[in-house]
Coordinates of C-alpha atoms and ligand atoms in Angstrom, one line a residue:
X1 CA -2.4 -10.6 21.7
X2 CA -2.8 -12.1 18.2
X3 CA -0.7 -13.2 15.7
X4 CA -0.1 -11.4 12.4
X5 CA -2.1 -13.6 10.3
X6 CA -5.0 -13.6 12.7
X7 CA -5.0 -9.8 12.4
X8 CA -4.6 -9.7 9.0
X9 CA -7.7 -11.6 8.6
X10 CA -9.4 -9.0 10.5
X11 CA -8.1 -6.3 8.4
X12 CA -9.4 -8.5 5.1
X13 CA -12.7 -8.8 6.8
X14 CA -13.1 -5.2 7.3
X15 CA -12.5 -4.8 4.2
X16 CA -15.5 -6.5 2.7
X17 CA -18.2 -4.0 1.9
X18 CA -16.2 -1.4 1.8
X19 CA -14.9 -1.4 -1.3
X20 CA -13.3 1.1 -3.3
X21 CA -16.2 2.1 -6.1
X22 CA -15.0 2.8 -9.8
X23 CA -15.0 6.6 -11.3
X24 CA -14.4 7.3 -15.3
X25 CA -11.1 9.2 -15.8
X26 CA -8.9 10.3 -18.7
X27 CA -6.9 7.6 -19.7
X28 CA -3.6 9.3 -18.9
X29 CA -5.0 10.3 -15.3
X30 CA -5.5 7.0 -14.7
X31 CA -1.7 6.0 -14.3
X32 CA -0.7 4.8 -10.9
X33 CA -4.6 3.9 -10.0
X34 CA -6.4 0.4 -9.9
X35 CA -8.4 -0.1 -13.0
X36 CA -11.8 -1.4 -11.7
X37 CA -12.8 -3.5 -15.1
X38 CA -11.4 -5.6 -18.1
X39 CA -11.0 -3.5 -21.1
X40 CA -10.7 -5.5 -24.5
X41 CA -10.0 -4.1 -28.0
X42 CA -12.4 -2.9 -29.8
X43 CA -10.3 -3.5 -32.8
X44 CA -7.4 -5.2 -35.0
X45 CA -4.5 -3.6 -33.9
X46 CA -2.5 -3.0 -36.4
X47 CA -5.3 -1.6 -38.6
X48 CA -4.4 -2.7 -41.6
X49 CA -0.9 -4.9 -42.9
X50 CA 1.9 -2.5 -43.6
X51 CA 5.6 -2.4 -44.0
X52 CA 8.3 -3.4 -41.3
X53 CA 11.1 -2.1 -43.6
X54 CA 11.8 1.3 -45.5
X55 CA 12.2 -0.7 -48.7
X56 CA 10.0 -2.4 -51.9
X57 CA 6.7 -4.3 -51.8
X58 CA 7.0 -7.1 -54.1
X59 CA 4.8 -10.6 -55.2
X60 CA 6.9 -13.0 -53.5
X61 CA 6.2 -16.1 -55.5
X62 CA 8.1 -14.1 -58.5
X63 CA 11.5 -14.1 -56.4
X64 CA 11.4 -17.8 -55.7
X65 CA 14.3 -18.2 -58.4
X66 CA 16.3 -15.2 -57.5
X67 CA 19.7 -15.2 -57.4
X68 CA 23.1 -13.8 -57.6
X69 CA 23.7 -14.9 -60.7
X70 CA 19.8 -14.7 -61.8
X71 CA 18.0 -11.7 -59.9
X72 CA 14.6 -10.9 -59.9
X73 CA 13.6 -7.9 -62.0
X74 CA 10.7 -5.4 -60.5
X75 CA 9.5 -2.3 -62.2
X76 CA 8.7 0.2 -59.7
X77 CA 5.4 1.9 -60.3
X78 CA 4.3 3.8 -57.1
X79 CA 6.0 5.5 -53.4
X80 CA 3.7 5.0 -50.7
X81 CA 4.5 6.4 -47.2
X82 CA 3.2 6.0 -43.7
X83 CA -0.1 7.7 -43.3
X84 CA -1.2 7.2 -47.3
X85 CA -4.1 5.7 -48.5
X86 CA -3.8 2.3 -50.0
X87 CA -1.8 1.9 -53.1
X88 CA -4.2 0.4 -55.8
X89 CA -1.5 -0.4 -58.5
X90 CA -2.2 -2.0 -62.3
X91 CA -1.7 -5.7 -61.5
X92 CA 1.5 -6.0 -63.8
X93 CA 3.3 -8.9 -62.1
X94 CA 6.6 -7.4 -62.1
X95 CA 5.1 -4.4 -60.3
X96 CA 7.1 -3.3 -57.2
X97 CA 5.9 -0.6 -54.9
X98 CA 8.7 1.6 -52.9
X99 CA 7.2 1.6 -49.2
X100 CA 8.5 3.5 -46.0
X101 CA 7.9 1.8 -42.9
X102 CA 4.0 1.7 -41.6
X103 CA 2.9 2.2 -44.8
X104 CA -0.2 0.2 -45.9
X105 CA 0.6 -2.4 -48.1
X106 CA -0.9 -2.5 -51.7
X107 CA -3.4 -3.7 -53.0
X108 CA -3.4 -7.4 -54.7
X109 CA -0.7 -9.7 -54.8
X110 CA 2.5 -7.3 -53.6
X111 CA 2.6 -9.4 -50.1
X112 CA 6.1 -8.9 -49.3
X113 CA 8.8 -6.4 -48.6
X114 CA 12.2 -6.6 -49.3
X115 CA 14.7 -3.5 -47.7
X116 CA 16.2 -1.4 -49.5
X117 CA 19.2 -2.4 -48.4
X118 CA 18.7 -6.0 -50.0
X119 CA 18.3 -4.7 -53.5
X120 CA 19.9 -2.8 -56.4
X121 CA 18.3 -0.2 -57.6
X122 CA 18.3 1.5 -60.8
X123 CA 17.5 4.7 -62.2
X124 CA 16.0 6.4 -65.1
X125 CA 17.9 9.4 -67.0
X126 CA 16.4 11.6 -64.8
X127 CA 17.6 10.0 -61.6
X128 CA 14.6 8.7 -60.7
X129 CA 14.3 4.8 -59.1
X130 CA 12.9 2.8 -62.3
X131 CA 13.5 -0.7 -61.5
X132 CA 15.0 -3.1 -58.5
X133 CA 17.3 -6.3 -59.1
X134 CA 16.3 -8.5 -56.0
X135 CA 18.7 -11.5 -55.6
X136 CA 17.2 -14.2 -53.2
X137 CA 13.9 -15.3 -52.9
X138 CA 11.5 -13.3 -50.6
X139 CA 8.7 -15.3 -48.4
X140 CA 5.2 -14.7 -48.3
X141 CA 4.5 -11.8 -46.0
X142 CA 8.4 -11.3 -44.8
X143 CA 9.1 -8.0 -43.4
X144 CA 4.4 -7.3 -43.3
X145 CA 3.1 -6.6 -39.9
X146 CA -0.4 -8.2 -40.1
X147 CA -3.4 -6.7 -39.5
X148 CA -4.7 -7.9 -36.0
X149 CA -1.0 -9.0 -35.1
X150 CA -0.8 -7.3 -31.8
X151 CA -4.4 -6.9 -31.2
X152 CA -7.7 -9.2 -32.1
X153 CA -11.0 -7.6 -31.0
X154 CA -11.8 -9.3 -28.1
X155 CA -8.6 -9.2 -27.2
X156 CA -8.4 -8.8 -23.2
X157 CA -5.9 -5.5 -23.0
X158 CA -6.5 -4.5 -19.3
X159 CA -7.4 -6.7 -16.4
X160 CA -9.4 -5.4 -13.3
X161 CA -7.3 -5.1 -10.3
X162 CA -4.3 -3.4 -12.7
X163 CA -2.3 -1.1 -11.2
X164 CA -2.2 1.6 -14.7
X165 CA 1.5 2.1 -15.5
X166 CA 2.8 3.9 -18.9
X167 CA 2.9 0.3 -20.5
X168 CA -0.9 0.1 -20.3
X169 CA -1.9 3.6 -21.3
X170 CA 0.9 2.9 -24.5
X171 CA -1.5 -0.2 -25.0
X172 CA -5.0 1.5 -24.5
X173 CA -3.9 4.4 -26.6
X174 CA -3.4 2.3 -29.5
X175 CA -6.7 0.9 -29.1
X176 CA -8.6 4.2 -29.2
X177 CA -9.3 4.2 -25.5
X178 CA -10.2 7.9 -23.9
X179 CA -11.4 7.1 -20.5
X180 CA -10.9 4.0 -18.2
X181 CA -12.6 3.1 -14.9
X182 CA -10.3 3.1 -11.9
X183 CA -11.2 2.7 -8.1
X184 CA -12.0 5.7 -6.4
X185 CA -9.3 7.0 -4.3
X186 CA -9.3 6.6 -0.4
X187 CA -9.1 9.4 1.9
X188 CA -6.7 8.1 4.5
X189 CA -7.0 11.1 7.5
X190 CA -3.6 11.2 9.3
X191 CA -3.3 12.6 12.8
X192 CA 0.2 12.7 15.2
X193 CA -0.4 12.7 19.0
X194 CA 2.6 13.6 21.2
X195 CA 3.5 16.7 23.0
X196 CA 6.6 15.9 22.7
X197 CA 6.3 17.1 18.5
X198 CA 7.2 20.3 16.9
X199 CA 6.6 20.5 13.0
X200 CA 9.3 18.7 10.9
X201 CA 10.7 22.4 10.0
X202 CA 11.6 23.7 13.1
X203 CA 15.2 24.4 13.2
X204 CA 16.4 24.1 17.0
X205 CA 14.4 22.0 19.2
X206 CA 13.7 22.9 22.9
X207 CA 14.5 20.2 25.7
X208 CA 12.6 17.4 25.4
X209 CA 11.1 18.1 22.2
X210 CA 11.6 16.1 19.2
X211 CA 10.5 16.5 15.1
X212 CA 7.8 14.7 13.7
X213 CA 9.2 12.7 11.3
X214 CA 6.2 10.3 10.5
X215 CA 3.7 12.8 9.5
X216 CA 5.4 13.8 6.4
X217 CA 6.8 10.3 6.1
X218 CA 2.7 8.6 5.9
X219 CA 1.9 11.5 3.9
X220 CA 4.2 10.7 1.0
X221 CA 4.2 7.0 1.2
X222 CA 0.7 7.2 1.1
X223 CA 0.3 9.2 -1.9
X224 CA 2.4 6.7 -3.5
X225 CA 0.0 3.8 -2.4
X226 CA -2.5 5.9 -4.5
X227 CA -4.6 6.9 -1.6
X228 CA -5.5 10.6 -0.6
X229 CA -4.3 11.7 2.4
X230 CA -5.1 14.8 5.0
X231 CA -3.4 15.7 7.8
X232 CA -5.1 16.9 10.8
X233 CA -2.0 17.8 12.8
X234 CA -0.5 16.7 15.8
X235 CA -1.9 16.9 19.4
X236 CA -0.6 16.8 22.9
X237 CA -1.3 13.9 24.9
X238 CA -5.1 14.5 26.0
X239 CA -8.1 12.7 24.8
X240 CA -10.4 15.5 25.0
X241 CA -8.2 16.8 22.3
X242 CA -8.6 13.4 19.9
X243 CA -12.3 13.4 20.7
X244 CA -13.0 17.3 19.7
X245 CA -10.4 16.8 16.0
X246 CA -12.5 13.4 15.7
X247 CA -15.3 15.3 15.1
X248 CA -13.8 17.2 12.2
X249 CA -12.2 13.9 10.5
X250 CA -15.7 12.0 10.7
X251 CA -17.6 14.5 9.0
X252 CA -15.0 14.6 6.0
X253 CA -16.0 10.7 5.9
X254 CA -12.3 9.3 5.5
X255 CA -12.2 5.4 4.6
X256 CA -8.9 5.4 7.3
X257 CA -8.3 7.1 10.1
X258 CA -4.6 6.6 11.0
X259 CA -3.0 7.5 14.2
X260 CA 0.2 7.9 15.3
X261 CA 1.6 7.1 19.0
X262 CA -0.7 7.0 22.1
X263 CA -1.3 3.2 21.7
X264 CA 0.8 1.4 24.3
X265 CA 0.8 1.0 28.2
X266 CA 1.9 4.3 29.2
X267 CA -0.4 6.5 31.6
X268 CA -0.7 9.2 28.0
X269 CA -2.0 6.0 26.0
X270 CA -5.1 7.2 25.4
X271 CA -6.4 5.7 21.4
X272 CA -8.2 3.0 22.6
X273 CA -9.8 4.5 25.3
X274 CA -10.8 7.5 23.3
X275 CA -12.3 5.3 20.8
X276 CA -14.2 3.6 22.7
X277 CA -15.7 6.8 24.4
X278 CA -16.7 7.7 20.8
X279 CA -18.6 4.2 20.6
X280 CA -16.3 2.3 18.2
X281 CA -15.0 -1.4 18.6
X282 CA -11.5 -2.1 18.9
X283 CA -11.2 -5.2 16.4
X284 CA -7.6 -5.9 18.1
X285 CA -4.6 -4.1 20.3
X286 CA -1.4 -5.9 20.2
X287 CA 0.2 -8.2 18.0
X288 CA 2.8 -10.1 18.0
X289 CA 5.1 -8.7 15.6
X290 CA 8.2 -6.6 16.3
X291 CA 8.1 -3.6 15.5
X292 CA 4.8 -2.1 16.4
X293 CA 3.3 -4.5 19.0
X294 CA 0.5 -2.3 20.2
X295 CA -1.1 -2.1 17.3
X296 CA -4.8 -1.4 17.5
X297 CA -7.7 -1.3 14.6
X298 CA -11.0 0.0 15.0
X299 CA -14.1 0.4 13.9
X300 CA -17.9 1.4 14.0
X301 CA -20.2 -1.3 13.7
X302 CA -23.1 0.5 13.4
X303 CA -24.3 2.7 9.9
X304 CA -22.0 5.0 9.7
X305 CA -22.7 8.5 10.7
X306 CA -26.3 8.1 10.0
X307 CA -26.7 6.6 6.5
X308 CA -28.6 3.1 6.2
X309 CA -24.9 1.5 3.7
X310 CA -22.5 3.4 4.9
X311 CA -19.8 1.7 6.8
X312 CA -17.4 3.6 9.2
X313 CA -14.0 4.7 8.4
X314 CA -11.7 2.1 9.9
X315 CA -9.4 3.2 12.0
X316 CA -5.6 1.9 12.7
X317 CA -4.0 3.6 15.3
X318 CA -0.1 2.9 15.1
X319 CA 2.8 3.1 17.6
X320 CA 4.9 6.2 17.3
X321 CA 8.5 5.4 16.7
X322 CA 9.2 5.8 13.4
X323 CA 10.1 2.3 12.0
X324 CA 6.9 1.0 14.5
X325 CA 4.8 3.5 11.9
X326 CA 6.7 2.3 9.1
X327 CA 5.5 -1.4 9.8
X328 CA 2.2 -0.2 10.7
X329 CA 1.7 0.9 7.1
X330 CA 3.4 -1.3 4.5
X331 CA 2.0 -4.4 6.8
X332 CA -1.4 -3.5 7.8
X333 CA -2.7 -0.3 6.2
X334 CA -1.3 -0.8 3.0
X335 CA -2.8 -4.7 2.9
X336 CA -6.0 -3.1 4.1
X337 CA -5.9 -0.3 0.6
X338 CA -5.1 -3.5 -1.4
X339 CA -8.6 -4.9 -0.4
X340 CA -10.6 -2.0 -0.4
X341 CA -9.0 -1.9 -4.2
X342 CA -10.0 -5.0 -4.5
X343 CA -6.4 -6.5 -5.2
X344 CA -5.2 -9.9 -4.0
X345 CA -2.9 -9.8 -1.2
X346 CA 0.7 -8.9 -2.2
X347 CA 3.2 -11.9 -3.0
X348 CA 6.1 -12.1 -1.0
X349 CA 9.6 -12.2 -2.7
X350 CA 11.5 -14.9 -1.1
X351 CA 15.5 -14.6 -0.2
X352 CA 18.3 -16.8 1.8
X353 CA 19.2 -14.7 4.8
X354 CA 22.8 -13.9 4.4
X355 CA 24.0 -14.0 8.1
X356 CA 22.8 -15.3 11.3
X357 CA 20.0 -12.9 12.8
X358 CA 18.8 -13.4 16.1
X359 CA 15.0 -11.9 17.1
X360 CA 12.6 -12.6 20.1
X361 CA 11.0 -16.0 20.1
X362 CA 6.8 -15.5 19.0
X363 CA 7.0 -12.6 17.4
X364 CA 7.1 -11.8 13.9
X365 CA 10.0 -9.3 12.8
X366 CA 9.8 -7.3 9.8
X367 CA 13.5 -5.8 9.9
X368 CA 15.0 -3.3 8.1
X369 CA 16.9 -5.0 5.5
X370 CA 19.4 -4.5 2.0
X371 CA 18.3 -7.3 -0.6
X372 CA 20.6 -8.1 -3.5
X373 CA 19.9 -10.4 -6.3
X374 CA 23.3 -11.7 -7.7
X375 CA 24.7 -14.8 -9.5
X376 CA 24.7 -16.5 -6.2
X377 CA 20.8 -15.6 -6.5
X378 CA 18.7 -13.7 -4.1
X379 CA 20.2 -13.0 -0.6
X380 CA 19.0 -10.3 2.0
X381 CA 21.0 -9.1 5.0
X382 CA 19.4 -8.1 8.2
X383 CA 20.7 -4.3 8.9
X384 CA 22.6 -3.4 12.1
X385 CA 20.1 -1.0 14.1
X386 CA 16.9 -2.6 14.1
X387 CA 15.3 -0.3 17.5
X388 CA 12.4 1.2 15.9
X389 CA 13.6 4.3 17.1
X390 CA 16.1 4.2 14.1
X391 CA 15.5 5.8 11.0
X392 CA 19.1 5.9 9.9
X393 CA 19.2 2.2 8.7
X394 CA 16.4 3.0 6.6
X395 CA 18.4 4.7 4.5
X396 CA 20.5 1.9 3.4
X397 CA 17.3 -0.9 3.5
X398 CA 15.5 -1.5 0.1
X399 CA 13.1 -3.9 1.6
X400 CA 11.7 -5.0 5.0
X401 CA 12.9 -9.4 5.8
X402 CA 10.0 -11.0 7.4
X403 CA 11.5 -13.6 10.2
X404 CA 8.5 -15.6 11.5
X405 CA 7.1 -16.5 15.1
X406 CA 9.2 -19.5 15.6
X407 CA 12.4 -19.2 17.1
X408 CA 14.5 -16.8 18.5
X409 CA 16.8 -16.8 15.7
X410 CA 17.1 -17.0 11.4
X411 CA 20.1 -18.9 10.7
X412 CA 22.3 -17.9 7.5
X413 CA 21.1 -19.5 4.4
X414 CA 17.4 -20.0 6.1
X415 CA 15.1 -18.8 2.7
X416 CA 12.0 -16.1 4.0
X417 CA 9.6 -13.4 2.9
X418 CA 11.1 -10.3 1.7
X419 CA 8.9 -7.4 0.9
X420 CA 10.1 -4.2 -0.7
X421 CA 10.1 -0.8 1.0
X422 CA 6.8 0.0 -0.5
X423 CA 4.9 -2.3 -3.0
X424 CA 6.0 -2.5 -6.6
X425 CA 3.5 -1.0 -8.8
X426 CA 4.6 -2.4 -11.5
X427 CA 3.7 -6.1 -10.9
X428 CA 5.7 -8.8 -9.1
X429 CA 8.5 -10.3 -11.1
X430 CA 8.2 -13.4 -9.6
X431 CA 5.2 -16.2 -9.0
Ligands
AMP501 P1 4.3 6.4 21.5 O1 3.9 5.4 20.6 O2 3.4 7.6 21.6 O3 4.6 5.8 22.9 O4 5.7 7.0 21.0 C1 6.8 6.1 21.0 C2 8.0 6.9 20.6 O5 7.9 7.4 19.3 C3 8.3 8.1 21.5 O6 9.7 8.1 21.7 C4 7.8 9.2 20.7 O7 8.5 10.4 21.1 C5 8.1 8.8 19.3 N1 7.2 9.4 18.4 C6 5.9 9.5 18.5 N2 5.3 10.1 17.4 C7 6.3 10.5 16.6 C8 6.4 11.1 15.4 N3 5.3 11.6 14.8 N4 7.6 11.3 14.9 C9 8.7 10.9 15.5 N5 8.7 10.3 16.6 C10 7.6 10.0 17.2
MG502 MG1 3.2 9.2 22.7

């Protein structure tokens, strides 16, 4: 048996040359996905200075006197609007220019806008805005948003290794970006073993029989880790059956194979056997974590089928209970994706444990857990009905608590890991 970190350095090393290679998309199908290079601007973003403020452009230095009792006087020559071509105006001094927000400033030595609200306006005999009484001086460029303000070329706007959220494709839109490259998309290839399963739907269950809840559970979890996932069904308990659907999943060449159940010591554990009959290397079975202990990962070491690069699909075949496949995914599949994406691995939140919580001496526990963030700060409470033949907790966990190997118990206040249900795409929000 090894310990977590030992098989996570496995995982990681599996990892290496097979990485996730980029594909062009539209820019708005690249949201959710893992941009595979830095983008920088191409451009200054704003184009061009314009207004901040529906208002008046004005020459600043001519307001430096204004005052209640002295204000300065502008004669309004010109209306520009957002989306109008630059205002050339005659150069009068006491020129102002009425401009709408995100209009382009005018030409010359109009640098500042004042709102409308800050001025009195008056009006011709025909209604029409003639001239402004500004009282209090105006400085250089208040209320213009510069050209190049937000966005210098050069600019770095994207880093690789970005998970693509709305906030980036806001930020690439406004720099004229169509297409990005993003990491190709694994296929993960999911199969159930158990003849103890009937399909999720079945409405009464005959003795003995139970529903596969982890099927559809990897299949959507998995989607939301951006992979692609197929499901091959769920087969009894016979390895003639794994070999024969084997055959099927390696010729649609998944990057991850992942099974469910079949992995510990009972006389219908048959994964690693079966693997091994189909000549790949088990990298490790059993870990010392709780839930999901017999944990195996696999993998062909030769070219894989027949191709001189190819690599193998690495498989990870998972123990059955539910929370057992739970932990199978968010602490080794989902760390294996991150690689293959080429992402560092995930940053733990930390969190004081807000009551005594006792667990098995050696083994790792990632327990079902509720963390709260408060003006006491961050505390996270172990959940009653940690067997990892119960899914009910889950409903009331946001986030797994990781108690480490020492000790056969977390005292209240002790700080550790926290990770949420499923990774945050939108970046950590801590170190
Ligand atoms: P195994 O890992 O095959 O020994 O299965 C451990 C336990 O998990 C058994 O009680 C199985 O009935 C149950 N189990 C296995 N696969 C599933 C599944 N897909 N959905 C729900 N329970 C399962
Ligand atoms: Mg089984």
């Amino acid at each position: 048996m090894i310990s977590y970190h030992e098989a996570l350095d496995v995982i990681r090393g599996l990892a290496v040359g097979r990485e996730l290679a980029g594909e062009a998309v539209a820019l708005e199908e690249g949201i959710g996905r893992i941009s595979a290079c830095d983008i920088s601007s191409a451009e200054c973003i704003p184009p061009f200075d314009n207004s901040a403020m529906d208002g008046f452009a004005v020459t600043a230095s001519r307001t430096r006197s204004a005052s209640v009792a002295a204000p300065a006087r502008f004669r309004v020559v010109g209306c520009v609007a957002a989306g109008d071509p630059i205002f050339r105006h005659d150069g009068t001094p006491d020129a102002a220019i009425e401009i709408m927000t995100g209009a382009a400033m005018p030409e010359g030595a109009l640098d500042a806008v004042v709102k409308v609200e800050d001025v009195e306006i008056l009006r011709d005999s025909r209604g029409k805005v003639s001239e402004i009484l500004l009282r209090r001086p105006l400085k250089s460029r208040e209320n213009v948003r510069g050209r190049g303000e937000d966005f210098r070329p050069g600019q770095r706007a994207l880093a690789a290794g970005t998970t693509i959220m709305p906030e980036h494709v806001m930020a690439l839109a406004s720099l004229g970006v169509a297409r990005i490259e993003v990491r190709r998309q694994p296929l993960v290839a999911v199969v159930s073993t158990g003849r103890e399963l009937v399909h999720h739907a079945e409405a009464t269950l005959a003795p003995g029989m139970i529903r596969n809840s982890t099927a559809p559970y990897l299949m959507t979890a998995l989607s939301r880790y951006g992979a692609r996932a197929k499901y091959y069904g769920a087969i009894p308990d016979d390895p003639g059956h794994f070999i024969d659907i084997m055959a099927g999943i390696l010729r649609d060449a998944p990057d991850v194979i992942l099974t469910t159940g079949a992995v510990s010591m009972g006389k219908h554990d048959f994964i690693g056997a079966a693997l091994e009959k189909l000549g790949a290397t088990i990298r490790f079975h059993k870990v010392a974590i709780r839930p999901g202990k017999p944990l195996l990962v696999a993998d062909w070491e030769k070219p894989f089928p027949a191709g001189p690069k190819k690599k193998s699909p690495v498989v990870f075949g998972i123990p059955g209970n539910p929370v057992s496949t739970a932990v199978g995914l968010r602490f080794f599949v989902e760390p294996y994706l991150r690689a293959v994406a080429g992402l560092p691995p995930e940053k733990p939140m930390r969190a004081k444990i807000t009551a005594d919580s006792t667990k098995p001496e050696g083994l790792r526990c990632f327990f079902k857990a509720r963390m709260l963030v408060s003006d006491q700060g961050a505390g996270v409470t172990v959940l009653s009905g940690q067997p990892s033949f119960m899914v009910s907790p889950m409903l009331a966990a946001n986030a797994w608590a990781v108690l480490p190997e020492a000790e056969n118990q977390a005292r209240s206040g002790t700080v550790v890991d926290v990770y949420p249900l499923h990774p945050a795409s939108s970046g950590a929000l801590h170190d």
